[in-house]
C-alpha cells in the first residue's frame, strides 16, 4: 500500500438534526460530528482500505482530542497531526434545508488549523507516499497559504501526485471575498482537480475553454466537475465526457464530495495509476462511477466520518448500478 497525505483542517461539525418548540420559540438541536473536508477525505480513504495520513493541527481541548481519537478510530494515521497548546479547535454549525442541502456558520478565528506554520511541516512525512490531497480552506489567511505552499513543495520534491478539491466556503474568507487569482494559482499546481459545477463556473470567469487550457498548461492532468445528482464531467488533455452518478436518497450532503474524492484517492493509491486512467477512458468512467457510489452512500446518512462507506458497501452499490462497467479497472 502507498500512503496518502491529506492536509488541512479537522473541525467539529455541529449538525442540525432536529427542531422543537418551547415557550413560543423554535429551538435547534445540534449533534457533534467529527469533520473538516481533508479530514473527511482521509477517513473516506481509510474506510475503503487505503493508507491515510492526516497532516494538520487541532487545539488542546475536548474537541481536538475527540477529532484525533475519531481519526484513529477509522484507521487514519495521526502521527503528523499536531496539537496547539492555546489556539482552539475550529467549529462549524451545519444547517440543513428540507432537501438535505447545507449552509454553514464557522467559528474559526485564530483557530489551531490556521496556526500550523511552514517550519512545522517535516520532509520525512512525505517519504513513501504517492499522493497529497488538500482543499481551498487553507488558502484563506497568509500563514495558511505559506504552509500549504510548503506542503506542495515537499510533494513536488518527492514526485507525489497532487490532488486539489476546491471546496469553496466563501464565509471563511475575509469579508466573504474569495481570492480567485490565488485559488487558481493552486489549481494550476495540482495534477487532479475536483470542482463543484458552481465552483468551476466561478473560477473560469466566463471563459471555460481558456480556463481549461490554462489548467493544462500548468500541472493539471485530470479535471473532475461534480454537479449534485447530475452528470459528473471529466476533462483530460486528450478526451472529455460525462457520466451519470449513482442514485440515492439524500439525507445530508455534508460528506458527499469528500466521499467522492476519498474514493478517487483510494483508487489512485491502491488500484490504478493516474497514467492508466488518462490513457483509458473506460477505466476513468469506471473510477468516477465507483467514486460516485462512495459519495452517494455518504449523503444517504447524517454527518461526515460515520456516514462515509466501507469498501463492501461501495462495491455492492457499484455492482448494482454500474454492472456494465464492472471489471474495467479491478
PDB file of C-alpha atoms in Angstrom:
ATOM      1  CA  UNK A   1       0.000   0.000   0.000  1.00  0.00           C
ATOM      2  CA  UNK A   2       1.115   3.547  -0.733  1.00  0.00           C
ATOM      3  CA  UNK A   3       0.268   6.207   1.812  1.00  0.00           C
ATOM      4  CA  UNK A   4      -1.728   9.343   1.012  1.00  0.00           C
ATOM      5  CA  UNK A   5      -1.168  12.652   2.802  1.00  0.00           C
ATOM      6  CA  UNK A   6      -4.399  14.577   3.455  1.00  0.00           C
ATOM      7  CA  UNK A   7      -3.543  18.089   4.586  1.00  0.00           C
ATOM      8  CA  UNK A   8      -5.758  20.804   6.045  1.00  0.00           C
ATOM      9  CA  UNK A   9      -8.418  21.355   8.646  1.00  0.00           C
ATOM     10  CA  UNK A  10     -10.096  18.938  11.002  1.00  0.00           C
ATOM     11  CA  UNK A  11     -13.057  20.514  12.762  1.00  0.00           C
ATOM     12  CA  UNK A  12     -16.245  19.798  14.605  1.00  0.00           C
ATOM     13  CA  UNK A  13     -19.457  19.798  12.585  1.00  0.00           C
ATOM     14  CA  UNK A  14     -22.403  20.619  14.810  1.00  0.00           C
ATOM     15  CA  UNK A  15     -25.134  19.228  12.586  1.00  0.00           C
ATOM     16  CA  UNK A  16     -28.685  20.468  12.972  1.00  0.00           C
ATOM     17  CA  UNK A  17     -30.669  17.264  13.471  1.00  0.00           C
ATOM     18  CA  UNK A  18     -33.979  18.482  14.818  1.00  0.00           C
ATOM     19  CA  UNK A  19     -36.037  21.451  15.886  1.00  0.00           C
ATOM     20  CA  UNK A  20     -38.507  21.739  18.723  1.00  0.00           C
ATOM     21  CA  UNK A  21     -40.736  24.460  20.037  1.00  0.00           C
ATOM     22  CA  UNK A  22     -40.508  25.720  23.614  1.00  0.00           C
ATOM     23  CA  UNK A  23     -42.240  28.727  25.103  1.00  0.00           C
ATOM     24  CA  UNK A  24     -43.173  30.006  21.657  1.00  0.00           C
ATOM     25  CA  UNK A  25     -39.712  29.872  20.081  1.00  0.00           C
ATOM     26  CA  UNK A  26     -38.108  27.280  17.805  1.00  0.00           C
ATOM     27  CA  UNK A  27     -35.006  25.615  19.256  1.00  0.00           C
ATOM     28  CA  UNK A  28     -32.498  23.720  17.100  1.00  0.00           C
ATOM     29  CA  UNK A  29     -30.843  20.509  18.285  1.00  0.00           C
ATOM     30  CA  UNK A  30     -27.255  20.007  17.131  1.00  0.00           C
ATOM     31  CA  UNK A  31     -25.191  16.818  17.219  1.00  0.00           C
ATOM     32  CA  UNK A  32     -21.378  16.839  17.371  1.00  0.00           C
ATOM     33  CA  UNK A  33     -19.737  15.103  14.409  1.00  0.00           C
ATOM     34  CA  UNK A  34     -16.028  14.932  13.505  1.00  0.00           C
ATOM     35  CA  UNK A  35     -15.394  16.609  10.154  1.00  0.00           C
ATOM     36  CA  UNK A  36     -13.381  19.011   8.016  1.00  0.00           C
ATOM     37  CA  UNK A  37     -13.048  18.400   4.265  1.00  0.00           C
ATOM     38  CA  UNK A  38      -9.488  16.975   4.102  1.00  0.00           C
ATOM     39  CA  UNK A  39     -10.045  15.012   7.309  1.00  0.00           C
ATOM     40  CA  UNK A  40     -13.229  13.585   5.775  1.00  0.00           C
ATOM     41  CA  UNK A  41     -11.257  12.589   2.665  1.00  0.00           C
ATOM     42  CA  UNK A  42      -8.688  10.847   4.864  1.00  0.00           C
ATOM     43  CA  UNK A  43     -11.407   8.880   6.657  1.00  0.00           C
ATOM     44  CA  UNK A  44     -13.125   8.055   3.361  1.00  0.00           C
ATOM     45  CA  UNK A  45      -9.840   6.659   2.056  1.00  0.00           C
ATOM     46  CA  UNK A  46      -9.117   4.710   5.252  1.00  0.00           C
ATOM     47  CA  UNK A  47     -12.608   3.184   5.446  1.00  0.00           C
ATOM     48  CA  UNK A  48     -12.129   1.883   1.896  1.00  0.00           C
ATOM     49  CA  UNK A  49      -8.860   0.249   2.944  1.00  0.00           C
ATOM     50  CA  UNK A  50      -6.321   2.897   1.943  1.00  0.00           C
ATOM     51  CA  UNK A  51      -3.378   4.212   3.938  1.00  0.00           C
ATOM     52  CA  UNK A  52      -4.345   7.736   5.016  1.00  0.00           C
ATOM     53  CA  UNK A  53      -2.139  10.133   6.976  1.00  0.00           C
ATOM     54  CA  UNK A  54      -3.652  13.383   8.230  1.00  0.00           C
ATOM     55  CA  UNK A  55      -1.431  16.486   8.369  1.00  0.00           C
ATOM     56  CA  UNK A  56      -2.997  19.332  10.310  1.00  0.00           C
ATOM     57  CA  UNK A  57      -3.414  20.879  13.737  1.00  0.00           C
ATOM     58  CA  UNK A  58      -6.162  20.883  16.346  1.00  0.00           C
ATOM     59  CA  UNK A  59      -6.497  22.572  19.706  1.00  0.00           C
ATOM     60  CA  UNK A  60      -5.586  21.054  23.067  1.00  0.00           C
ATOM     61  CA  UNK A  61      -9.255  20.931  24.029  1.00  0.00           C
ATOM     62  CA  UNK A  62     -12.023  18.342  24.184  1.00  0.00           C
ATOM     63  CA  UNK A  63     -12.859  18.900  20.524  1.00  0.00           C
ATOM     64  CA  UNK A  64      -9.281  18.461  19.326  1.00  0.00           C
ATOM     65  CA  UNK A  65      -8.776  15.243  21.241  1.00  0.00           C
ATOM     66  CA  UNK A  66     -12.150  13.985  20.024  1.00  0.00           C
ATOM     67  CA  UNK A  67     -11.046  14.607  16.429  1.00  0.00           C
ATOM     68  CA  UNK A  68      -7.725  12.805  16.846  1.00  0.00           C
ATOM     69  CA  UNK A  69      -9.429   9.854  18.524  1.00  0.00           C
ATOM     70  CA  UNK A  70     -12.045   9.758  15.763  1.00  0.00           C
ATOM     71  CA  UNK A  71      -9.409   9.804  13.011  1.00  0.00           C
ATOM     72  CA  UNK A  72      -7.575   6.955  14.715  1.00  0.00           C
ATOM     73  CA  UNK A  73     -10.833   5.043  15.213  1.00  0.00           C
ATOM     74  CA  UNK A  74     -11.271   4.910  11.445  1.00  0.00           C
ATOM     75  CA  UNK A  75      -7.676   3.941  10.753  1.00  0.00           C
ATOM     76  CA  UNK A  76      -6.171   7.306   9.820  1.00  0.00           C
ATOM     77  CA  UNK A  77      -2.545   7.787  10.892  1.00  0.00           C
ATOM     78  CA  UNK A  78      -2.272  10.906  13.097  1.00  0.00           C
ATOM     79  CA  UNK A  79       1.496  10.936  13.654  1.00  0.00           C
ATOM     80  CA  UNK A  80       1.565  14.165  11.594  1.00  0.00           C
ATOM     81  CA  UNK A  81      -1.408  15.752  13.386  1.00  0.00           C
ATOM     82  CA  UNK A  82      -0.193  18.451  15.788  1.00  0.00           C
ATOM     83  CA  UNK A  83      -1.868  19.868  18.896  1.00  0.00           C
ATOM     84  CA  UNK A  84      -1.675  23.605  19.594  1.00  0.00           C
ATOM     85  CA  UNK A  85      -1.495  24.393  23.288  1.00  0.00           C
ATOM     86  CA  UNK A  86      -3.620  27.556  23.262  1.00  0.00           C
ATOM     87  CA  UNK A  87      -5.485  28.009  19.954  1.00  0.00           C
ATOM     88  CA  UNK A  88      -8.945  26.400  19.799  1.00  0.00           C
ATOM     89  CA  UNK A  89     -10.160  23.667  17.509  1.00  0.00           C
ATOM     90  CA  UNK A  90     -12.329  25.168  14.737  1.00  0.00           C
ATOM     91  CA  UNK A  91     -16.088  24.600  14.811  1.00  0.00           C
ATOM     92  CA  UNK A  92     -18.755  24.626  12.111  1.00  0.00           C
ATOM     93  CA  UNK A  93     -22.505  24.712  12.593  1.00  0.00           C
ATOM     94  CA  UNK A  94     -24.209  22.931   9.714  1.00  0.00           C
ATOM     95  CA  UNK A  95     -27.778  23.914   8.899  1.00  0.00           C
ATOM     96  CA  UNK A  96     -29.831  21.619   6.640  1.00  0.00           C
ATOM     97  CA  UNK A  97     -32.783  22.554   4.461  1.00  0.00           C
ATOM     98  CA  UNK A  98     -35.679  20.253   3.578  1.00  0.00           C
ATOM     99  CA  UNK A  99     -33.591  18.662   0.788  1.00  0.00           C
ATOM    100  CA  UNK A 100     -30.517  17.945   2.935  1.00  0.00           C
ATOM    101  CA  UNK A 101     -28.545  20.831   1.431  1.00  0.00           C
ATOM    102  CA  UNK A 102     -26.175  22.607   3.774  1.00  0.00           C
ATOM    103  CA  UNK A 103     -25.325  26.111   4.896  1.00  0.00           C
ATOM    104  CA  UNK A 104     -22.507  26.807   7.333  1.00  0.00           C
ATOM    105  CA  UNK A 105     -21.658  29.057  10.245  1.00  0.00           C
ATOM    106  CA  UNK A 106     -17.957  28.799  11.083  1.00  0.00           C
ATOM    107  CA  UNK A 107     -16.135  29.602  14.322  1.00  0.00           C
ATOM    108  CA  UNK A 108     -12.557  29.631  13.076  1.00  0.00           C
ATOM    109  CA  UNK A 109     -10.957  32.918  14.160  1.00  0.00           C
ATOM    110  CA  UNK A 110      -7.337  32.299  15.266  1.00  0.00           C
ATOM    111  CA  UNK A 111      -8.034  28.576  15.392  1.00  0.00           C
ATOM    112  CA  UNK A 112      -5.382  25.885  15.645  1.00  0.00           C
ATOM    113  CA  UNK A 113      -5.532  24.806  11.992  1.00  0.00           C
ATOM    114  CA  UNK A 114      -4.618  28.322  10.832  1.00  0.00           C
ATOM    115  CA  UNK A 115      -1.620  28.450  13.190  1.00  0.00           C
ATOM    116  CA  UNK A 116       0.226  25.496  11.663  1.00  0.00           C
ATOM    117  CA  UNK A 117       3.489  27.085  10.440  1.00  0.00           C
ATOM    118  CA  UNK A 118       5.559  26.152   7.392  1.00  0.00           C
ATOM    119  CA  UNK A 119       8.574  25.202   9.514  1.00  0.00           C
ATOM    120  CA  UNK A 120       6.445  22.602  11.342  1.00  0.00           C
ATOM    121  CA  UNK A 121       5.962  20.623   8.118  1.00  0.00           C
ATOM    122  CA  UNK A 122       8.545  17.824   8.115  1.00  0.00           C
ATOM    123  CA  UNK A 123      10.105  16.397   4.975  1.00  0.00           C
ATOM    124  CA  UNK A 124      10.040  12.842   6.365  1.00  0.00           C
ATOM    125  CA  UNK A 125       6.232  12.906   6.412  1.00  0.00           C
ATOM    126  CA  UNK A 126       6.247  12.661   2.618  1.00  0.00           C
ATOM    127  CA  UNK A 127       8.517   9.651   2.269  1.00  0.00           C
ATOM    128  CA  UNK A 128       6.903   6.503   0.850  1.00  0.00           C
ATOM    129  CA  UNK A 129       3.763   8.438  -0.122  1.00  0.00           C
ATOM    130  CA  UNK A 130       2.107   8.558  -3.532  1.00  0.00           C
ATOM    131  CA  UNK A 131      -0.365  11.434  -3.241  1.00  0.00           C
ATOM    132  CA  UNK A 132      -1.009  14.673  -1.394  1.00  0.00           C
ATOM    133  CA  UNK A 133      -4.563  15.992  -1.090  1.00  0.00           C
ATOM    134  CA  UNK A 134      -5.680  19.475   0.010  1.00  0.00           C
ATOM    135  CA  UNK A 135      -8.620  21.918  -0.212  1.00  0.00           C
ATOM    136  CA  UNK A 136      -9.025  25.698  -0.515  1.00  0.00           C
ATOM    137  CA  UNK A 137      -9.800  26.333   3.164  1.00  0.00           C
ATOM    138  CA  UNK A 138      -6.053  26.516   3.840  1.00  0.00           C
ATOM    139  CA  UNK A 139      -5.776  29.477   1.454  1.00  0.00           C
ATOM    140  CA  UNK A 140      -7.862  31.945   3.458  1.00  0.00           C
ATOM    141  CA  UNK A 141      -5.021  33.517   5.505  1.00  0.00           C
ATOM    142  CA  UNK A 142      -1.383  34.314   4.731  1.00  0.00           C
ATOM    143  CA  UNK A 143       0.221  31.876   7.174  1.00  0.00           C
ATOM    144  CA  UNK A 144      -2.033  29.051   5.983  1.00  0.00           C
ATOM    145  CA  UNK A 145      -1.195  29.860   2.353  1.00  0.00           C
ATOM    146  CA  UNK A 146       2.520  29.663   3.144  1.00  0.00           C
ATOM    147  CA  UNK A 147       2.056  26.345   4.935  1.00  0.00           C
ATOM    148  CA  UNK A 148       0.050  24.967   2.016  1.00  0.00           C
ATOM    149  CA  UNK A 149       2.793  26.061  -0.367  1.00  0.00           C
ATOM    150  CA  UNK A 150       5.357  24.259   1.793  1.00  0.00           C
ATOM    151  CA  UNK A 151       3.274  21.073   1.744  1.00  0.00           C
ATOM    152  CA  UNK A 152       3.116  21.192  -2.051  1.00  0.00           C
ATOM    153  CA  UNK A 153       6.858  21.864  -2.313  1.00  0.00           C
ATOM    154  CA  UNK A 154       7.521  18.713  -0.304  1.00  0.00           C
ATOM    155  CA  UNK A 155       5.060  16.848  -2.517  1.00  0.00           C
ATOM    156  CA  UNK A 156       6.831  18.010  -5.666  1.00  0.00           C
ATOM    157  CA  UNK A 157      10.248  17.193  -4.243  1.00  0.00           C
ATOM    158  CA  UNK A 158       9.056  13.626  -3.689  1.00  0.00           C
ATOM    159  CA  UNK A 159       7.297  13.366  -7.089  1.00  0.00           C
ATOM    160  CA  UNK A 160       3.893  12.890  -5.483  1.00  0.00           C
ATOM    161  CA  UNK A 161       0.614  13.320  -7.335  1.00  0.00           C
ATOM    162  CA  UNK A 162      -1.178  16.424  -6.038  1.00  0.00           C
ATOM    163  CA  UNK A 163      -4.967  16.372  -5.673  1.00  0.00           C
ATOM    164  CA  UNK A 164      -6.961  19.573  -5.033  1.00  0.00           C
ATOM    165  CA  UNK A 165     -10.635  19.540  -4.076  1.00  0.00           C
ATOM    166  CA  UNK A 166     -11.535  23.208  -4.486  1.00  0.00           C
ATOM    167  CA  UNK A 167     -14.371  23.023  -1.920  1.00  0.00           C
ATOM    168  CA  UNK A 168     -15.029  26.784  -1.671  1.00  0.00           C
ATOM    169  CA  UNK A 169     -16.505  28.235   1.517  1.00  0.00           C
ATOM    170  CA  UNK A 170     -16.832  31.982   0.902  1.00  0.00           C
ATOM    171  CA  UNK A 171     -17.664  32.846   4.515  1.00  0.00           C
ATOM    172  CA  UNK A 172     -14.221  31.621   5.621  1.00  0.00           C
ATOM    173  CA  UNK A 173     -12.557  34.379   3.575  1.00  0.00           C
ATOM    174  CA  UNK A 174     -12.125  37.974   4.813  1.00  0.00           C
ATOM    175  CA  UNK A 175     -15.387  39.814   4.056  1.00  0.00           C
ATOM    176  CA  UNK A 176     -16.512  36.656   2.195  1.00  0.00           C
ATOM    177  CA  UNK A 177     -14.368  37.815  -0.736  1.00  0.00           C
ATOM    178  CA  UNK A 178     -12.781  34.818  -2.474  1.00  0.00           C
ATOM    179  CA  UNK A 179      -9.283  35.399  -3.842  1.00  0.00           C
ATOM    180  CA  UNK A 180      -9.937  33.841  -7.237  1.00  0.00           C
ATOM    181  CA  UNK A 181      -6.446  34.542  -8.571  1.00  0.00           C
ATOM    182  CA  UNK A 182      -4.848  32.806  -5.588  1.00  0.00           C
ATOM    183  CA  UNK A 183      -7.197  29.818  -5.781  1.00  0.00           C
ATOM    184  CA  UNK A 184      -6.436  29.418  -9.481  1.00  0.00           C
ATOM    185  CA  UNK A 185      -2.729  29.610  -8.780  1.00  0.00           C
ATOM    186  CA  UNK A 186      -3.130  26.497  -6.637  1.00  0.00           C
ATOM    187  CA  UNK A 187      -5.445  24.845  -9.171  1.00  0.00           C
ATOM    188  CA  UNK A 188      -2.574  25.021 -11.645  1.00  0.00           C
ATOM    189  CA  UNK A 189      -0.190  23.393  -9.161  1.00  0.00           C
ATOM    190  CA  UNK A 190      -2.348  20.253  -8.870  1.00  0.00           C
ATOM    191  CA  UNK A 191      -2.456  17.162 -11.076  1.00  0.00           C
ATOM    192  CA  UNK A 192      -6.045  16.202 -10.234  1.00  0.00           C
ATOM    193  CA  UNK A 193      -8.615  18.910  -9.501  1.00  0.00           C
ATOM    194  CA  UNK A 194     -12.204  18.404  -8.373  1.00  0.00           C
ATOM    195  CA  UNK A 195     -14.693  21.242  -8.739  1.00  0.00           C
ATOM    196  CA  UNK A 196     -18.367  21.509  -8.000  1.00  0.00           C
ATOM    197  CA  UNK A 197     -20.081  22.941 -11.080  1.00  0.00           C
ATOM    198  CA  UNK A 198     -20.672  26.333  -9.442  1.00  0.00           C
ATOM    199  CA  UNK A 199     -17.017  26.477  -8.350  1.00  0.00           C
ATOM    200  CA  UNK A 200     -15.791  25.796 -11.866  1.00  0.00           C
ATOM    201  CA  UNK A 201     -18.069  28.483 -13.287  1.00  0.00           C
ATOM    202  CA  UNK A 202     -16.891  31.000 -10.709  1.00  0.00           C
ATOM    203  CA  UNK A 203     -13.189  30.287 -11.208  1.00  0.00           C
ATOM    204  CA  UNK A 204     -13.272  30.195 -15.004  1.00  0.00           C
ATOM    205  CA  UNK A 205     -14.633  33.764 -15.121  1.00  0.00           C
ATOM    206  CA  UNK A 206     -16.944  33.109 -18.101  1.00  0.00           C
ATOM    207  CA  UNK A 207     -14.135  31.719 -20.247  1.00  0.00           C
ATOM    208  CA  UNK A 208     -14.290  27.937 -19.698  1.00  0.00           C
ATOM    209  CA  UNK A 209     -12.177  26.848 -22.683  1.00  0.00           C
ATOM    210  CA  UNK A 210      -9.444  29.370 -21.939  1.00  0.00           C
ATOM    211  CA  UNK A 211      -9.536  28.287 -18.314  1.00  0.00           C
ATOM    212  CA  UNK A 212      -9.255  24.604 -19.203  1.00  0.00           C
ATOM    213  CA  UNK A 213      -6.274  25.360 -21.458  1.00  0.00           C
ATOM    214  CA  UNK A 214      -4.683  27.360 -18.651  1.00  0.00           C
ATOM    215  CA  UNK A 215      -5.126  24.430 -16.265  1.00  0.00           C
ATOM    216  CA  UNK A 216      -3.466  22.007 -18.674  1.00  0.00           C
ATOM    217  CA  UNK A 217      -0.661  24.461 -19.368  1.00  0.00           C
ATOM    218  CA  UNK A 218       0.044  24.147 -15.639  1.00  0.00           C
ATOM    219  CA  UNK A 219       0.340  20.806 -13.871  1.00  0.00           C
ATOM    220  CA  UNK A 220      -3.264  19.674 -14.331  1.00  0.00           C
ATOM    221  CA  UNK A 221      -3.878  16.283 -15.914  1.00  0.00           C
ATOM    222  CA  UNK A 222      -7.439  15.492 -14.853  1.00  0.00           C
ATOM    223  CA  UNK A 223     -10.336  17.834 -14.086  1.00  0.00           C
ATOM    224  CA  UNK A 224     -13.483  16.467 -12.433  1.00  0.00           C
ATOM    225  CA  UNK A 225     -16.644  18.580 -12.201  1.00  0.00           C
ATOM    226  CA  UNK A 226     -19.430  17.277  -9.997  1.00  0.00           C
ATOM    227  CA  UNK A 227     -22.951  18.674 -10.040  1.00  0.00           C
ATOM    228  CA  UNK A 228     -25.002  17.205  -7.217  1.00  0.00           C
ATOM    229  CA  UNK A 229     -27.098  14.383  -8.637  1.00  0.00           C
ATOM    230  CA  UNK A 230     -26.479  15.475 -12.231  1.00  0.00           C
ATOM    231  CA  UNK A 231     -23.752  14.242 -14.559  1.00  0.00           C
ATOM    232  CA  UNK A 232     -20.103  14.320 -13.490  1.00  0.00           C
ATOM    233  CA  UNK A 233     -17.882  15.817 -16.186  1.00  0.00           C
ATOM    234  CA  UNK A 234     -14.298  14.681 -16.736  1.00  0.00           C
ATOM    235  CA  UNK A 235     -11.683  16.509 -18.789  1.00  0.00           C
ATOM    236  CA  UNK A 236      -8.172  15.406 -19.752  1.00  0.00           C
ATOM    237  CA  UNK A 237      -5.754  16.705 -22.355  1.00  0.00           C
ATOM    238  CA  UNK A 238      -6.946  14.035 -24.789  1.00  0.00           C
ATOM    239  CA  UNK A 239     -10.640  13.483 -24.136  1.00  0.00           C
ATOM    240  CA  UNK A 240     -13.634  14.678 -22.195  1.00  0.00           C
ATOM    241  CA  UNK A 241     -17.056  13.356 -21.350  1.00  0.00           C
ATOM    242  CA  UNK A 242     -19.543  12.815 -18.552  1.00  0.00           C
ATOM    243  CA  UNK A 243     -21.139  10.044 -16.563  1.00  0.00           C
ATOM    244  CA  UNK A 244     -24.327   9.902 -14.529  1.00  0.00           C
ATOM    245  CA  UNK A 245     -23.557   9.372 -10.824  1.00  0.00           C
ATOM    246  CA  UNK A 246     -25.002   6.729  -8.534  1.00  0.00           C
ATOM    247  CA  UNK A 247     -28.512   7.460  -7.299  1.00  0.00           C
ATOM    248  CA  UNK A 248     -29.579   7.580  -3.678  1.00  0.00           C
ATOM    249  CA  UNK A 249     -31.975   9.264  -1.261  1.00  0.00           C
ATOM    250  CA  UNK A 250     -30.266  12.401   0.048  1.00  0.00           C
ATOM    251  CA  UNK A 251     -30.325  12.905   3.814  1.00  0.00           C
ATOM    252  CA  UNK A 252     -27.294  15.148   4.429  1.00  0.00           C
ATOM    253  CA  UNK A 253     -24.855  16.352   1.749  1.00  0.00           C
ATOM    254  CA  UNK A 254     -22.078  17.196   4.244  1.00  0.00           C
ATOM    255  CA  UNK A 255     -19.599  14.495   3.192  1.00  0.00           C
ATOM    256  CA  UNK A 256     -20.716  13.738  -0.349  1.00  0.00           C
ATOM    257  CA  UNK A 257     -17.860  15.447  -2.168  1.00  0.00           C
ATOM    258  CA  UNK A 258     -15.324  14.184   0.359  1.00  0.00           C
ATOM    259  CA  UNK A 259     -16.575  10.626  -0.045  1.00  0.00           C
ATOM    260  CA  UNK A 260     -16.220  11.010  -3.815  1.00  0.00           C
ATOM    261  CA  UNK A 261     -12.665  12.369  -3.732  1.00  0.00           C
ATOM    262  CA  UNK A 262     -11.655   9.932  -0.985  1.00  0.00           C
ATOM    263  CA  UNK A 263     -12.636   7.097  -3.314  1.00  0.00           C
ATOM    264  CA  UNK A 264     -10.564   8.643  -6.122  1.00  0.00           C
ATOM    265  CA  UNK A 265      -7.601   8.797  -3.726  1.00  0.00           C
ATOM    266  CA  UNK A 266      -8.200   5.160  -2.805  1.00  0.00           C
ATOM    267  CA  UNK A 267      -8.196   4.040  -6.426  1.00  0.00           C
ATOM    268  CA  UNK A 268      -5.079   6.043  -7.286  1.00  0.00           C
ATOM    269  CA  UNK A 269      -3.153   4.713  -4.292  1.00  0.00           C
ATOM    270  CA  UNK A 270      -4.405   1.124  -4.320  1.00  0.00           C
ATOM    271  CA  UNK A 271      -5.897   0.060  -7.641  1.00  0.00           C
ATOM    272  CA  UNK A 272      -4.735   2.051 -10.678  1.00  0.00           C
ATOM    273  CA  UNK A 273      -2.228   4.733 -11.664  1.00  0.00           C
ATOM    274  CA  UNK A 274      -3.170   8.186 -12.866  1.00  0.00           C
ATOM    275  CA  UNK A 275      -1.392   7.485 -16.158  1.00  0.00           C
ATOM    276  CA  UNK A 276      -3.553   4.409 -16.669  1.00  0.00           C
ATOM    277  CA  UNK A 277      -6.714   6.447 -16.121  1.00  0.00           C
ATOM    278  CA  UNK A 278      -5.525   9.153 -18.500  1.00  0.00           C
ATOM    279  CA  UNK A 279      -4.884   6.578 -21.215  1.00  0.00           C
ATOM    280  CA  UNK A 280      -8.082   4.552 -20.830  1.00  0.00           C
ATOM    281  CA  UNK A 281     -11.368   6.433 -20.922  1.00  0.00           C
ATOM    282  CA  UNK A 282     -13.392   3.365 -19.921  1.00  0.00           C
ATOM    283  CA  UNK A 283     -11.234   2.909 -16.840  1.00  0.00           C
ATOM    284  CA  UNK A 284     -11.727   6.583 -15.976  1.00  0.00           C
ATOM    285  CA  UNK A 285     -15.504   6.237 -16.340  1.00  0.00           C
ATOM    286  CA  UNK A 286     -15.426   3.222 -14.038  1.00  0.00           C
ATOM    287  CA  UNK A 287     -13.330   5.086 -11.476  1.00  0.00           C
ATOM    288  CA  UNK A 288     -15.738   8.033 -11.489  1.00  0.00           C
ATOM    289  CA  UNK A 289     -18.731   5.708 -11.198  1.00  0.00           C
ATOM    290  CA  UNK A 290     -17.083   3.919  -8.255  1.00  0.00           C
ATOM    291  CA  UNK A 291     -16.330   7.259  -6.575  1.00  0.00           C
ATOM    292  CA  UNK A 292     -19.901   8.437  -7.156  1.00  0.00           C
ATOM    293  CA  UNK A 293     -21.107   5.368  -5.247  1.00  0.00           C
ATOM    294  CA  UNK A 294     -18.990   6.415  -2.272  1.00  0.00           C
ATOM    295  CA  UNK A 295     -20.418   9.923  -2.461  1.00  0.00           C
ATOM    296  CA  UNK A 296     -23.981   8.656  -2.813  1.00  0.00           C
ATOM    297  CA  UNK A 297     -23.697   6.437   0.251  1.00  0.00           C
ATOM    298  CA  UNK A 298     -22.215   9.322   2.261  1.00  0.00           C
ATOM    299  CA  UNK A 299     -25.124  11.666   1.515  1.00  0.00           C
ATOM    300  CA  UNK A 300     -27.664   8.987   2.431  1.00  0.00           C
ATOM    301  CA  UNK A 301     -26.643   9.266   6.108  1.00  0.00           C
ATOM    302  CA  UNK A 302     -26.090  12.063   8.608  1.00  0.00           C
ATOM    303  CA  UNK A 303     -22.710  13.579   9.404  1.00  0.00           C
ATOM    304  CA  UNK A 304     -19.260  13.121   7.937  1.00  0.00           C
ATOM    305  CA  UNK A 305     -16.909  10.465   9.365  1.00  0.00           C
ATOM    306  CA  UNK A 306     -19.679   7.996  10.386  1.00  0.00           C
ATOM    307  CA  UNK A 307     -21.533   8.477   7.089  1.00  0.00           C
ATOM    308  CA  UNK A 308     -18.596   7.506   4.881  1.00  0.00           C
ATOM    309  CA  UNK A 309     -18.933   3.991   3.463  1.00  0.00           C
ATOM    310  CA  UNK A 310     -16.911   0.791   3.618  1.00  0.00           C
ATOM    311  CA  UNK A 311     -15.402  -0.844   0.540  1.00  0.00           C
ATOM    312  CA  UNK A 312     -18.012  -3.596   0.635  1.00  0.00           C
ATOM    313  CA  UNK A 313     -20.829  -1.036   0.586  1.00  0.00           C
ATOM    314  CA  UNK A 314     -19.300   0.826  -2.365  1.00  0.00           C
ATOM    315  CA  UNK A 315     -18.620  -2.401  -4.277  1.00  0.00           C
ATOM    316  CA  UNK A 316     -22.216  -3.528  -3.727  1.00  0.00           C
ATOM    317  CA  UNK A 317     -23.725  -0.271  -4.969  1.00  0.00           C
ATOM    318  CA  UNK A 318     -21.290  -0.147  -7.902  1.00  0.00           C
ATOM    319  CA  UNK A 319     -22.266  -3.666  -8.967  1.00  0.00           C
ATOM    320  CA  UNK A 320     -25.957  -2.797  -8.641  1.00  0.00           C
ATOM    321  CA  UNK A 321     -25.910   0.444 -10.594  1.00  0.00           C
ATOM    322  CA  UNK A 322     -22.921   0.106 -12.931  1.00  0.00           C
ATOM    323  CA  UNK A 323     -22.847  -3.588 -13.847  1.00  0.00           C
ATOM    324  CA  UNK A 324     -21.781  -2.752 -17.417  1.00  0.00           C
ATOM    325  CA  UNK A 325     -18.587  -1.169 -16.065  1.00  0.00           C
ATOM    326  CA  UNK A 326     -17.649  -3.937 -13.620  1.00  0.00           C
ATOM    327  CA  UNK A 327     -14.150  -5.258 -14.238  1.00  0.00           C
ATOM    328  CA  UNK A 328     -12.919  -2.224 -16.146  1.00  0.00           C
ATOM    329  CA  UNK A 329     -10.120  -1.482 -13.670  1.00  0.00           C
ATOM    330  CA  UNK A 330     -10.254  -4.068 -10.847  1.00  0.00           C
TER     331      UNK A 330
END
